[in-house]
Coordinates of C-alpha atoms and ligand atoms in Angstrom, one line a residue:
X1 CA 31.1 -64.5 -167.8
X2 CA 29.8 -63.5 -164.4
X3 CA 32.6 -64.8 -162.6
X4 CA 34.8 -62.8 -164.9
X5 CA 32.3 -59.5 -164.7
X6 CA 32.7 -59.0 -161.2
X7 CA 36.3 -58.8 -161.2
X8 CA 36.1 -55.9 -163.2
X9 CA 36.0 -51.8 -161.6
X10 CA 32.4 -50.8 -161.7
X11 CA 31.5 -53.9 -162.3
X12 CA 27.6 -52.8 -162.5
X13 CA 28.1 -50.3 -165.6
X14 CA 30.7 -52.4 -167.2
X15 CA 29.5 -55.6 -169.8
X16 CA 32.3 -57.8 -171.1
X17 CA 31.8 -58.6 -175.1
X18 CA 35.0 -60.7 -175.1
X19 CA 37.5 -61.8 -173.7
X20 CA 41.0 -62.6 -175.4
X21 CA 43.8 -64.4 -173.8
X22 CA 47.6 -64.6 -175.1
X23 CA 49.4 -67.7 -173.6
X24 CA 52.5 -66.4 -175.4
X25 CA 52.4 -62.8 -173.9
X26 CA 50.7 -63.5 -171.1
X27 CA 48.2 -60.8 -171.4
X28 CA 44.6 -60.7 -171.0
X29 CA 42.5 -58.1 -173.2
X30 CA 39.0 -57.9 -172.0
X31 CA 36.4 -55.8 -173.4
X32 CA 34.2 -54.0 -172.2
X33 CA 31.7 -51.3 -172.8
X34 CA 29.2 -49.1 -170.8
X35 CA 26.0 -50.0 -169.8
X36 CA 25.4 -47.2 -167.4
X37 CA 22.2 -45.6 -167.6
X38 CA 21.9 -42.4 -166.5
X39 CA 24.0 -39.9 -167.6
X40 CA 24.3 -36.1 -167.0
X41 CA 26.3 -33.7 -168.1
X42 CA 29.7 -32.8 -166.4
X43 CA 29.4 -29.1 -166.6
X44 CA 25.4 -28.6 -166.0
X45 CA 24.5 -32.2 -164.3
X46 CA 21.5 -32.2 -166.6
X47 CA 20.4 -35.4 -167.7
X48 CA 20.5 -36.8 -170.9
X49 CA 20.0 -40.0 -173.1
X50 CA 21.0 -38.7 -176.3
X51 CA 23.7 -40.5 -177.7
X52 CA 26.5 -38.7 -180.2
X53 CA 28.8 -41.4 -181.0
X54 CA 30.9 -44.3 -179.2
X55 CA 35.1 -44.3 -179.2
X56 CA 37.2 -46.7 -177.2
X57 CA 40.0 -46.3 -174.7
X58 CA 42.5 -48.5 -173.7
X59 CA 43.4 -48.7 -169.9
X60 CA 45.7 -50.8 -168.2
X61 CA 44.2 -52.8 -165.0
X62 CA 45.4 -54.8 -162.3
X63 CA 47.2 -58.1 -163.4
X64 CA 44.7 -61.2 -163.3
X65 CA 47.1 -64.5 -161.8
X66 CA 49.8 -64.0 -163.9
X67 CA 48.3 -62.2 -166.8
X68 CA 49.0 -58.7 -167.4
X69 CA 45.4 -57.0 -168.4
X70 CA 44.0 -54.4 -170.4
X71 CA 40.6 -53.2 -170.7
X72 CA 39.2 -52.1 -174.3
X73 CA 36.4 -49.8 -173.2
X74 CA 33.9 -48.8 -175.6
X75 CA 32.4 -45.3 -173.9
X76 CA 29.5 -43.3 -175.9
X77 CA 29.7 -39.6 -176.1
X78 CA 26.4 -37.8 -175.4
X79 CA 24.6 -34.5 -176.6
X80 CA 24.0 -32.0 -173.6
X81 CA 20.3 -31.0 -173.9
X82 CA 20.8 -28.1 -171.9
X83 CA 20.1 -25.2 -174.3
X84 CA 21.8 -22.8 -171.4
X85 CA 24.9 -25.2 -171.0
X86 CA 27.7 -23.9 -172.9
X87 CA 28.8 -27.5 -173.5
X88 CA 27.5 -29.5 -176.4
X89 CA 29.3 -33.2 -176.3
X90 CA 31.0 -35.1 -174.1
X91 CA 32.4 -38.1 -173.0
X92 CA 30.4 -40.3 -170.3
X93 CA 32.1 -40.8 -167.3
X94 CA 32.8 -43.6 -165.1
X95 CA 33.9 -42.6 -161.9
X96 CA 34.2 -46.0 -160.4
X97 CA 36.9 -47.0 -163.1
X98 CA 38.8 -44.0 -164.9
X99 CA 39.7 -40.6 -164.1
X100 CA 39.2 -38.4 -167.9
X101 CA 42.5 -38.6 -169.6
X102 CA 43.9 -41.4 -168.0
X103 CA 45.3 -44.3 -169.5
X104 CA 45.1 -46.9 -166.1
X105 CA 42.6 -47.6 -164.3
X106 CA 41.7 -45.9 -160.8
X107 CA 43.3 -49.1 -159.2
X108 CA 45.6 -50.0 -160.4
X109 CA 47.1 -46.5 -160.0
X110 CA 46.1 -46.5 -156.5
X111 CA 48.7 -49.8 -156.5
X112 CA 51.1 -47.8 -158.2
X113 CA 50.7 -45.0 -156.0
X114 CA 51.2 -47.2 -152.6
X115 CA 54.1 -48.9 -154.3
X116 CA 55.9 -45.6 -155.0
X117 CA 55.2 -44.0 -151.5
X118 CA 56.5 -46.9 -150.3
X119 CA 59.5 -47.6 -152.5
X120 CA 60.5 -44.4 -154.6
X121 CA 60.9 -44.0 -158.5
X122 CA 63.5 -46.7 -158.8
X123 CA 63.0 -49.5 -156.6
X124 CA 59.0 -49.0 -157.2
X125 CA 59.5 -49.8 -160.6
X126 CA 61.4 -53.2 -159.8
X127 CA 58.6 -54.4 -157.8
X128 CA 55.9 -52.9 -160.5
X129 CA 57.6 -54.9 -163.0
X130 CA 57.7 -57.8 -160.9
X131 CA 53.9 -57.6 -160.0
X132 CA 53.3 -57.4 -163.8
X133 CA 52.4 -53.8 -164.4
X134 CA 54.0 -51.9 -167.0
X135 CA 54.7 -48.5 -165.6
X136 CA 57.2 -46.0 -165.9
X137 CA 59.5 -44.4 -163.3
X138 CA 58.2 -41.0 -164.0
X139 CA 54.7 -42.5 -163.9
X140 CA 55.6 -43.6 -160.3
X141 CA 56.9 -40.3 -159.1
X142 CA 53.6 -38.2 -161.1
X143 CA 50.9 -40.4 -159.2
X144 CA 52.9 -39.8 -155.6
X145 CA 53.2 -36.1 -156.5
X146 CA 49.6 -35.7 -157.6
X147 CA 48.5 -36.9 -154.4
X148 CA 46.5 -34.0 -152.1
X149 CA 48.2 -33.5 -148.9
X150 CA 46.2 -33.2 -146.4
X151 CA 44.1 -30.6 -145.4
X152 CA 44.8 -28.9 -141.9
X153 CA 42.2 -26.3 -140.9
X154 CA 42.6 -25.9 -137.3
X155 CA 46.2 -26.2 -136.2
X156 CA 47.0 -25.1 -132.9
X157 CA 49.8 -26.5 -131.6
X158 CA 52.8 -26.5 -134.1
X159 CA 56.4 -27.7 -133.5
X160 CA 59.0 -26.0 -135.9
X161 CA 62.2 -27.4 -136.9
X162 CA 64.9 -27.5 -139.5
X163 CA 65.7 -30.3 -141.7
X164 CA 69.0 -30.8 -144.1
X165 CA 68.8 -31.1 -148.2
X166 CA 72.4 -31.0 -147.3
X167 CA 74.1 -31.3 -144.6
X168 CA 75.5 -28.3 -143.3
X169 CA 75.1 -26.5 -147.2
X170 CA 71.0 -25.9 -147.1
X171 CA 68.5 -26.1 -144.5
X172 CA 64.6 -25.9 -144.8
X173 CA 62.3 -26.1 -142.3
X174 CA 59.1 -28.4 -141.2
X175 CA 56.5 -27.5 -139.6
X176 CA 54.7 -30.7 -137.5
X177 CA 50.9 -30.4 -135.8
X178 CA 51.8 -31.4 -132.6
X179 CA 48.3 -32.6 -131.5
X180 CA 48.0 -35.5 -134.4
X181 CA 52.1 -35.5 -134.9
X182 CA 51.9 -35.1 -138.5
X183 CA 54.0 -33.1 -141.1
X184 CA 52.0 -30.2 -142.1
X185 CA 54.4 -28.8 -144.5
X186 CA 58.2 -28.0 -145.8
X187 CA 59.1 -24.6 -145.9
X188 CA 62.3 -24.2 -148.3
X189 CA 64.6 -22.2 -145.5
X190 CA 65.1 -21.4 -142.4
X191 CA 65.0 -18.0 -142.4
X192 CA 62.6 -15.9 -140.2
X193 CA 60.7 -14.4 -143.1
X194 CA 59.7 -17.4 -144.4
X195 CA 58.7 -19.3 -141.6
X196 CA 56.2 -15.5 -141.0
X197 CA 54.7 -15.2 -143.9
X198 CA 53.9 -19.4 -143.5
X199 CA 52.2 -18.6 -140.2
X200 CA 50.4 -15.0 -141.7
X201 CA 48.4 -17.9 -144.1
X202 CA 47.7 -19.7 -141.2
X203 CA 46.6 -17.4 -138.4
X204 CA 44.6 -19.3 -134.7
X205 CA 47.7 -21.1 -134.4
X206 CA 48.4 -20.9 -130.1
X207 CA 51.6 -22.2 -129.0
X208 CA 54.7 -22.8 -131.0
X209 CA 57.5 -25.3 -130.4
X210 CA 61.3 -24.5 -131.0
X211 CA 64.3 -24.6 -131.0
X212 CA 66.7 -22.3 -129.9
X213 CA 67.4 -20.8 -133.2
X214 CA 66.9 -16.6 -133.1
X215 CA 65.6 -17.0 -136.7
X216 CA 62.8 -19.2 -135.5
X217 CA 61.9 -16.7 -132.7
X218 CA 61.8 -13.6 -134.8
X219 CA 59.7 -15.2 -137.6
X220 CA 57.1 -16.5 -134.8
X221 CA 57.3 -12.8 -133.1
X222 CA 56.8 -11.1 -136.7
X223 CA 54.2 -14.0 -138.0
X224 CA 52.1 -15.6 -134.7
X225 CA 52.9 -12.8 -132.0
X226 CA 49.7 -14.0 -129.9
X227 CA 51.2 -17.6 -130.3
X228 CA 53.0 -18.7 -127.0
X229 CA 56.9 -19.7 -127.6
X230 CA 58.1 -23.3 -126.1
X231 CA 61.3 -25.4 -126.4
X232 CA 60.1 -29.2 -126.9
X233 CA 61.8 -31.6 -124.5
X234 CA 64.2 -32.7 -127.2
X235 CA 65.6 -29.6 -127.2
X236 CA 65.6 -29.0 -123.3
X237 CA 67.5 -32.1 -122.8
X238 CA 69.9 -31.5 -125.5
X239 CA 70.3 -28.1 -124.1
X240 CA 70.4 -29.9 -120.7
X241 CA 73.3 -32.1 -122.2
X242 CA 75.5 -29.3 -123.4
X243 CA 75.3 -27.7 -120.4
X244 CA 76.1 -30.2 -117.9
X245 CA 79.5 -31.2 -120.6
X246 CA 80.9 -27.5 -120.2
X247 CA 80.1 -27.8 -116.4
X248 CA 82.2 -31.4 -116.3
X249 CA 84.7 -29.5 -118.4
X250 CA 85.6 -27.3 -115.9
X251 CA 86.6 -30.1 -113.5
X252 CA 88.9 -31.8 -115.2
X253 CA 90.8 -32.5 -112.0
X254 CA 88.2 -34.2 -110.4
X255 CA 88.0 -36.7 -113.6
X256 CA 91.3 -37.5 -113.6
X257 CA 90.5 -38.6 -109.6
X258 CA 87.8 -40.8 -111.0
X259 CA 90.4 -42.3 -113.6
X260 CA 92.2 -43.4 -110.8
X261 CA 89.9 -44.3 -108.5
X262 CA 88.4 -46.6 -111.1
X263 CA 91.9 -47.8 -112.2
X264 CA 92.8 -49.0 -108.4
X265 CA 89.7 -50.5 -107.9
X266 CA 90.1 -52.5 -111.1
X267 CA 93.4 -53.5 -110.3
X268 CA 92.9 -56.7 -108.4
X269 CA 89.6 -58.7 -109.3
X270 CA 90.4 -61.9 -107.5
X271 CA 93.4 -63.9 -106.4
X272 CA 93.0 -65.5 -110.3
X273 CA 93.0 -62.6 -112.2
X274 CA 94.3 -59.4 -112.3
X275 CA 93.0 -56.3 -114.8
X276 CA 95.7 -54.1 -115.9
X277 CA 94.6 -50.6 -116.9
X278 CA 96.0 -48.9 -120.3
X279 CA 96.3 -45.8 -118.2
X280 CA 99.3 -45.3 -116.1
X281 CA 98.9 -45.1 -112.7
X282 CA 101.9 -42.6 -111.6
X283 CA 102.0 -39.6 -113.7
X284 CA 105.3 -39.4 -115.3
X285 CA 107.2 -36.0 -114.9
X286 CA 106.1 -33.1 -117.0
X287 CA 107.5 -32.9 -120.7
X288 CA 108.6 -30.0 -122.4
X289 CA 105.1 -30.6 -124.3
X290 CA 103.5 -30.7 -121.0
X291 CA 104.8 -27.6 -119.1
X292 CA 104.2 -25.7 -122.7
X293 CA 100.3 -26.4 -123.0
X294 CA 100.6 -25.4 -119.5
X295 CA 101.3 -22.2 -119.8
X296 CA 99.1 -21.5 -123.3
X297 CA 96.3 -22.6 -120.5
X298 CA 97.5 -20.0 -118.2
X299 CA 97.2 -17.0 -121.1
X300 CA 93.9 -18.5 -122.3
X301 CA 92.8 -18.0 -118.9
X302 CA 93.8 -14.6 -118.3
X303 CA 92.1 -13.5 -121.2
X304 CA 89.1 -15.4 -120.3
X305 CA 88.9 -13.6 -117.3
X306 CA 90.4 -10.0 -118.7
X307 CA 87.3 -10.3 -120.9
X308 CA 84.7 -11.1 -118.6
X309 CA 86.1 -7.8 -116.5
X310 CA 85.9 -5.5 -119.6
X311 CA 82.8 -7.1 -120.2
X312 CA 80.9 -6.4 -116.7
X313 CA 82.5 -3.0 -116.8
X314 CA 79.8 -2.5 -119.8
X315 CA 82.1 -2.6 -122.9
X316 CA 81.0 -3.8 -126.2
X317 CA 82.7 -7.3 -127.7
X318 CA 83.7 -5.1 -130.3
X319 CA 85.6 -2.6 -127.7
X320 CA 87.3 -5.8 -125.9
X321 CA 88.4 -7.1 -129.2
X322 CA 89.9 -4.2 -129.8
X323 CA 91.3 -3.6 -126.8
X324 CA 92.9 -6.9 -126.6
X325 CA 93.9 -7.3 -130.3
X326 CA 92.2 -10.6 -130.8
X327 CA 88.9 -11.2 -132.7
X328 CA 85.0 -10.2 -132.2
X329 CA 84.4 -13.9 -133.0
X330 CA 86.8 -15.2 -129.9
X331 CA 85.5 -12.8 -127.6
X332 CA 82.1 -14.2 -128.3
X333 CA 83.2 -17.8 -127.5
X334 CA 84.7 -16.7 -124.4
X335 CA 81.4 -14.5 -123.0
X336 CA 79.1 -17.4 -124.4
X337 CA 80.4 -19.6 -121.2
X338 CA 80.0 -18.2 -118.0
X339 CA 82.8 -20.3 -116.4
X340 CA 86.1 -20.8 -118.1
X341 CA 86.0 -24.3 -120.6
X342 CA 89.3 -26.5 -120.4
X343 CA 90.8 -28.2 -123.5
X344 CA 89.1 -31.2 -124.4
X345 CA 91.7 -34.4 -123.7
X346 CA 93.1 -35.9 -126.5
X347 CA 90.6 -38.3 -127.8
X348 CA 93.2 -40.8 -127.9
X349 CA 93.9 -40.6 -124.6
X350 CA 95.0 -43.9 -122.7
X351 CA 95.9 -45.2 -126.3
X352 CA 99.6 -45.5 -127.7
X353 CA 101.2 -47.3 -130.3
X354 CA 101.1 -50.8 -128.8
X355 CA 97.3 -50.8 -127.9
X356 CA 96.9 -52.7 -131.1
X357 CA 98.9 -55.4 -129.8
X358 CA 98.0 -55.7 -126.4
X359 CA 95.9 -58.3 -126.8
X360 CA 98.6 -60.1 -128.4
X361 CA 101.3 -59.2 -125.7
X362 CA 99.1 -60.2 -122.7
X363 CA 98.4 -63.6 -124.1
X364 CA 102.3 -64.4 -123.9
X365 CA 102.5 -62.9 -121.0
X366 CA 100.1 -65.3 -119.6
X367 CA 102.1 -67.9 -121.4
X368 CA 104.9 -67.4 -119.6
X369 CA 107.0 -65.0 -122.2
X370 CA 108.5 -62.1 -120.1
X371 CA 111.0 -61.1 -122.2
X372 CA 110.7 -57.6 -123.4
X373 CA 112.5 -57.9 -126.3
X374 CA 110.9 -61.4 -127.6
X375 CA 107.9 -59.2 -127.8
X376 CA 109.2 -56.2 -128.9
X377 CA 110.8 -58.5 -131.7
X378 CA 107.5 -60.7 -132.2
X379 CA 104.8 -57.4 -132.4
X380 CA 107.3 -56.0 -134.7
X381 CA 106.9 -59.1 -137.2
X382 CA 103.1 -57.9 -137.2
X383 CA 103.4 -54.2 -138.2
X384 CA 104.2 -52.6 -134.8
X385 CA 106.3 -49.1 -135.6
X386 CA 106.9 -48.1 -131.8
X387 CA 110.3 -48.3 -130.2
X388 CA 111.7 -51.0 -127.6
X389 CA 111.4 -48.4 -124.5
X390 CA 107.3 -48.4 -125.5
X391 CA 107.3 -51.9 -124.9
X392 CA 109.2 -51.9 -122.0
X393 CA 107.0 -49.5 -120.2
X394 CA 103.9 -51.5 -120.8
X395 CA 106.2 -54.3 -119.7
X396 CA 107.2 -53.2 -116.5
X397 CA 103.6 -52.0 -115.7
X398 CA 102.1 -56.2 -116.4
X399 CA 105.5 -56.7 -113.9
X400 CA 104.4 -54.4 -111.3
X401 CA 100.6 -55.6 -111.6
X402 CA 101.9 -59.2 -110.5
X403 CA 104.3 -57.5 -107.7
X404 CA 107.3 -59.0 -109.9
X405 CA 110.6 -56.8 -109.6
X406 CA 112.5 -55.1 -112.2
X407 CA 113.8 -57.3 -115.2
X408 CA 112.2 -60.2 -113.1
X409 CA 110.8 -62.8 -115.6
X410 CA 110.6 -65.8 -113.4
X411 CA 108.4 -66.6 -110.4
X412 CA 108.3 -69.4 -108.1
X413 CA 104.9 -68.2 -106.6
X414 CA 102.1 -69.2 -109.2
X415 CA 101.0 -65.9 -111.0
X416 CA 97.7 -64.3 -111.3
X417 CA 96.6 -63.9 -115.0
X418 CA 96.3 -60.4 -116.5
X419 CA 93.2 -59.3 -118.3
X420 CA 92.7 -55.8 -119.8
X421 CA 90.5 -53.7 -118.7
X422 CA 87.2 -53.4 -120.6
X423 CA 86.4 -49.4 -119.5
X424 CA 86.5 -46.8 -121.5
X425 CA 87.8 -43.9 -119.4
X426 CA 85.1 -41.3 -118.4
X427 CA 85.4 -38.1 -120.2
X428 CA 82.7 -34.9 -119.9
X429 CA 81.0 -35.7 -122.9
X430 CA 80.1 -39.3 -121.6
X431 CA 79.5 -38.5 -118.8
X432 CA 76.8 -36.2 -119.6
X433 CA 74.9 -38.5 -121.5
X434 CA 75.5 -41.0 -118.7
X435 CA 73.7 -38.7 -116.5
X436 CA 70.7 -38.1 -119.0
X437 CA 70.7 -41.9 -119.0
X438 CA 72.0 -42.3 -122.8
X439 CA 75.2 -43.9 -122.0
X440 CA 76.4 -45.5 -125.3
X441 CA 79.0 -47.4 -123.3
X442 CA 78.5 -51.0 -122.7
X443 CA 78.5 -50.7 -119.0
X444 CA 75.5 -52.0 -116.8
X445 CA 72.9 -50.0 -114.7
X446 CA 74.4 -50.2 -111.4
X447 CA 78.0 -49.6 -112.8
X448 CA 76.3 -46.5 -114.0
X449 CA 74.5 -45.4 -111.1
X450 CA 77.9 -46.0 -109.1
X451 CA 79.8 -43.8 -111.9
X452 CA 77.6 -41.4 -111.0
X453 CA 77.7 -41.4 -107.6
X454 CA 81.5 -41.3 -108.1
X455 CA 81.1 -38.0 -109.8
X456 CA 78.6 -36.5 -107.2
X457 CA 81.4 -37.3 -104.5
X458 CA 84.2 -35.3 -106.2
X459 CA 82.8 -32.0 -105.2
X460 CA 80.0 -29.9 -103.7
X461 CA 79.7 -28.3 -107.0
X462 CA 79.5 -31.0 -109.1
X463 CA 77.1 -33.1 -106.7
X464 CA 75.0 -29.9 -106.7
X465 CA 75.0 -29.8 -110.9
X466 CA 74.1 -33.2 -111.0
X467 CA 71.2 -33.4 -108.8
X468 CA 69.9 -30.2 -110.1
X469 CA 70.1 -31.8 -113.6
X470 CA 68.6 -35.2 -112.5
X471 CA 65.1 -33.2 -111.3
X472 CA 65.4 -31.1 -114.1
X473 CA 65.6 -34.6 -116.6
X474 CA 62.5 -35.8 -114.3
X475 CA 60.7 -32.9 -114.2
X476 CA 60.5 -32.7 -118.8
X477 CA 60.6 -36.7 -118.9
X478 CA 57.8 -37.4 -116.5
X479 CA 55.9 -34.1 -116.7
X480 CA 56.2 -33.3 -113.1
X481 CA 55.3 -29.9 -112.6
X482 CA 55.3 -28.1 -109.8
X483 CA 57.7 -30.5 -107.6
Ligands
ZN501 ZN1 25.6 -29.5 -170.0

């Protein structure tokens, strides 16, 4: 039995009387009673030996090999000799084994308990079942959510930030302790009063970490004013990011030079091979299309800068709506960027109808199949809904790529091969992430840093944006100070 006695939880005050096992069920019932020896009272601690009566408890244990087990513990309940304590009988307790009440043993719930923080309700249960222990879902969740969180008497330095239940329906707020990053706690909004009344209860806190959010910045001001306000880095670069993409936006020119630049220089890789960009190189003649989102630019402009006029002239966004018959909320946008935004590009731009297939036309091509109308007739076989004349100019652009002439389909010269470009074309959005060196295009590090040098070369401005942006990226990244 010894072998057997110390596998058991408080395995000192515990004796096994038998031991039963069930090949069929495979379950082990062991049991067990108390052999403890000095017992005191739970409300007065006095000491007593005066035994009342004895009752047994069943508790589910840990699983022995591949035995489920139970133990049937025999516990004694005890007089209180205490003529001053107020409680008469009770129930010995074994600390080492069971908590009062419960009906498993300390741990196995402890099991249970790292099995549902790690897993969840639904998927813990799988593996608890698996593992042999007979537990319920809700019995999962209970144990996780009777866990004590922990204790944090000295916060600090706090970072505050919001979370979503849902995104974009409800938003609460966490609040991490920036000097052991840990959660401290989830408050159930984001609103100022909540996050004030959070840092009333918790008062010697010293410097707070935020967003940009007003609500944040009022509930800190109304809850912590001693506290020192900071943005966190993530937040400065992000702001950083945002920033330098409404700067790009403003040189939309100067991107459309890089396009080409990039394009030319891709043309010819070597006498082999030649890389044909999805981007035309001439710029066809305006369209109807064209010359019309010209001029809606040229109104959006004038009001851009009708607005700033009112504005530095000291009238209200609600006077300037008025005056100009548009709305509070668009004269907001407008006043929000100090220099005037242009359209974002299609996002499809540089893609029509037969980029799908251009793969497939190239391959001929190299094949020796110059005939428009072949591949017009072959791409249409496979789901292409374009016309002949879309075909025909990405055509004559492979033709003029291998310096062949109009209609020309046969060469005596041996032809270089055409391979499509691989680049994605450069738009203000990536390129502000290339600059805070989170390019998610799969171009390497010195194609990047030439990119960038590109951009710097377009214009004083944008050189100077970039560079002030690159010390400011060093300055948060590395914690340069003072440079
Ligand atoms: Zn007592």
């Amino acid at each position: 039995m010894s072998v057997l006695e110390s596998l058991l939880p408080g395995k000192n005050l515990l004796h096994i009387e038998n031991c039963d096992i069930d090949e069929a069920e495979s379950t082990i019932t062991v049991k067990v009673s108390s052999v403890q020896t000095k017992i005191t009272c739970p409300i007065c601690g006095f000491p007593t030996t005066k035994i009342h009566s004895h009752y047994e408890r069943k508790l589910a244990d840990l699983s022995w090999a591949n035995y489920s087990t139970s133990l049937e513990l025999r516990v004694r309940k005890f007089f209180c000799i205490n003529n001053e304590c107020f409680r008469r009988i009770f129930t010995e307790r074994l600390p080492s084994t069971v908590i009062p009440w419960a009906r498993r043993t300390i741990r196995l719930a402890s099991q249970l308990k790292n099995i549902g923080l790690a897993l969840g309700g639904a998927a813990g249960i799988r593996l608890s079942k698996q593992l042999g222990f007979n537990a319920s879902r809700n019995t999962l969740l209970n144990l996780v959510r009777k866990i004590p969180l922990p204790l944090f008497d000295s916060l600090k330095i706090i970072g505050v930030d919001d979370f979503c239940f849902r995104k974009c329906k409800t938003y609460g707020t966490i609040i991490v302790d920036l000097e052991t990053n840990k959660p401290v706690t989830l408050l159930k909004d984001r609103s100022a009063e909540t996050l004030s009344s959070w840092l009333k209860e918790h008062p010697g806190i010293k410097i707070v970490s935020r967003d940009r959010a007003r609500a944040y910045e009022k509930g800190i001001k109304e809850g912590a004013p001693e506290a020192i306000q900071v943005a966190d880095r993530f937040h400065l670069l992000q702001n950083l990011a945002q920033t330098l993409y409404e700067v790009f936006g403003i040189h939309s020119k100067e991107f459309k030079e890089i396009e080409k630049i990039r394009n030319q220089s891709s043309v010819v890789k070597d006498e082999e091979n030649i890389v044909v960009s999805t981007i035309p190189t001439l710029a066809p003649a305006p369209t109807k299309q064209q010359k019309k989102a010209e001029q809606r630019r040229t109104r959006r402009f004038e009001k851009y800068q009708k607005i700033w006029e009112l504005h530095s002239q000291g009238w209200s966004a609600k006077a300037i709506a008025k005056k100009l018959g548009i709305g509070c909320t668009t004269v907001f946008r407008y006043l929000r960027n100090p220099t005037f935004i242009e359209r974002r590009g299609r996002s499809d731009k540089g893609r029509s109808l037969v980029t799908p297939y251009q793969d497939y036309i190239i391959k001929r091509w190299n094949e020796g199949c110059r005939e428009t109308k072949t591949l017009f007739e072959e791409i249409k076989q496979q789901g292409f809904s374009g016309s002949y004349t879309t075909v025909s100019r990405y055509t004559t652009r492979l033709r003029e790529c291998q310096g062949l002439k109009k209609r020309q389909r046969y060469s005596t010269k041996r032809l270089p091969k055409i391979i499509k470009p691989s680049k994605k074309p450069l738009t203000p959005y990536s390129a502000a992430w290339l600059i805070l060196g989170r390019s998610d295009e799969e171009i390497s590090k010195s194609e990047q840093e030439e990119l960038i040098v590109l951009l710097k070369a377009q214009s004083p401005s944008l050189k100077e944006g970039i560079e002030l942006a690159q010390k400011f990226i060093s300055l948060v990244r590395q914690n340069k100070y003072g440079n």
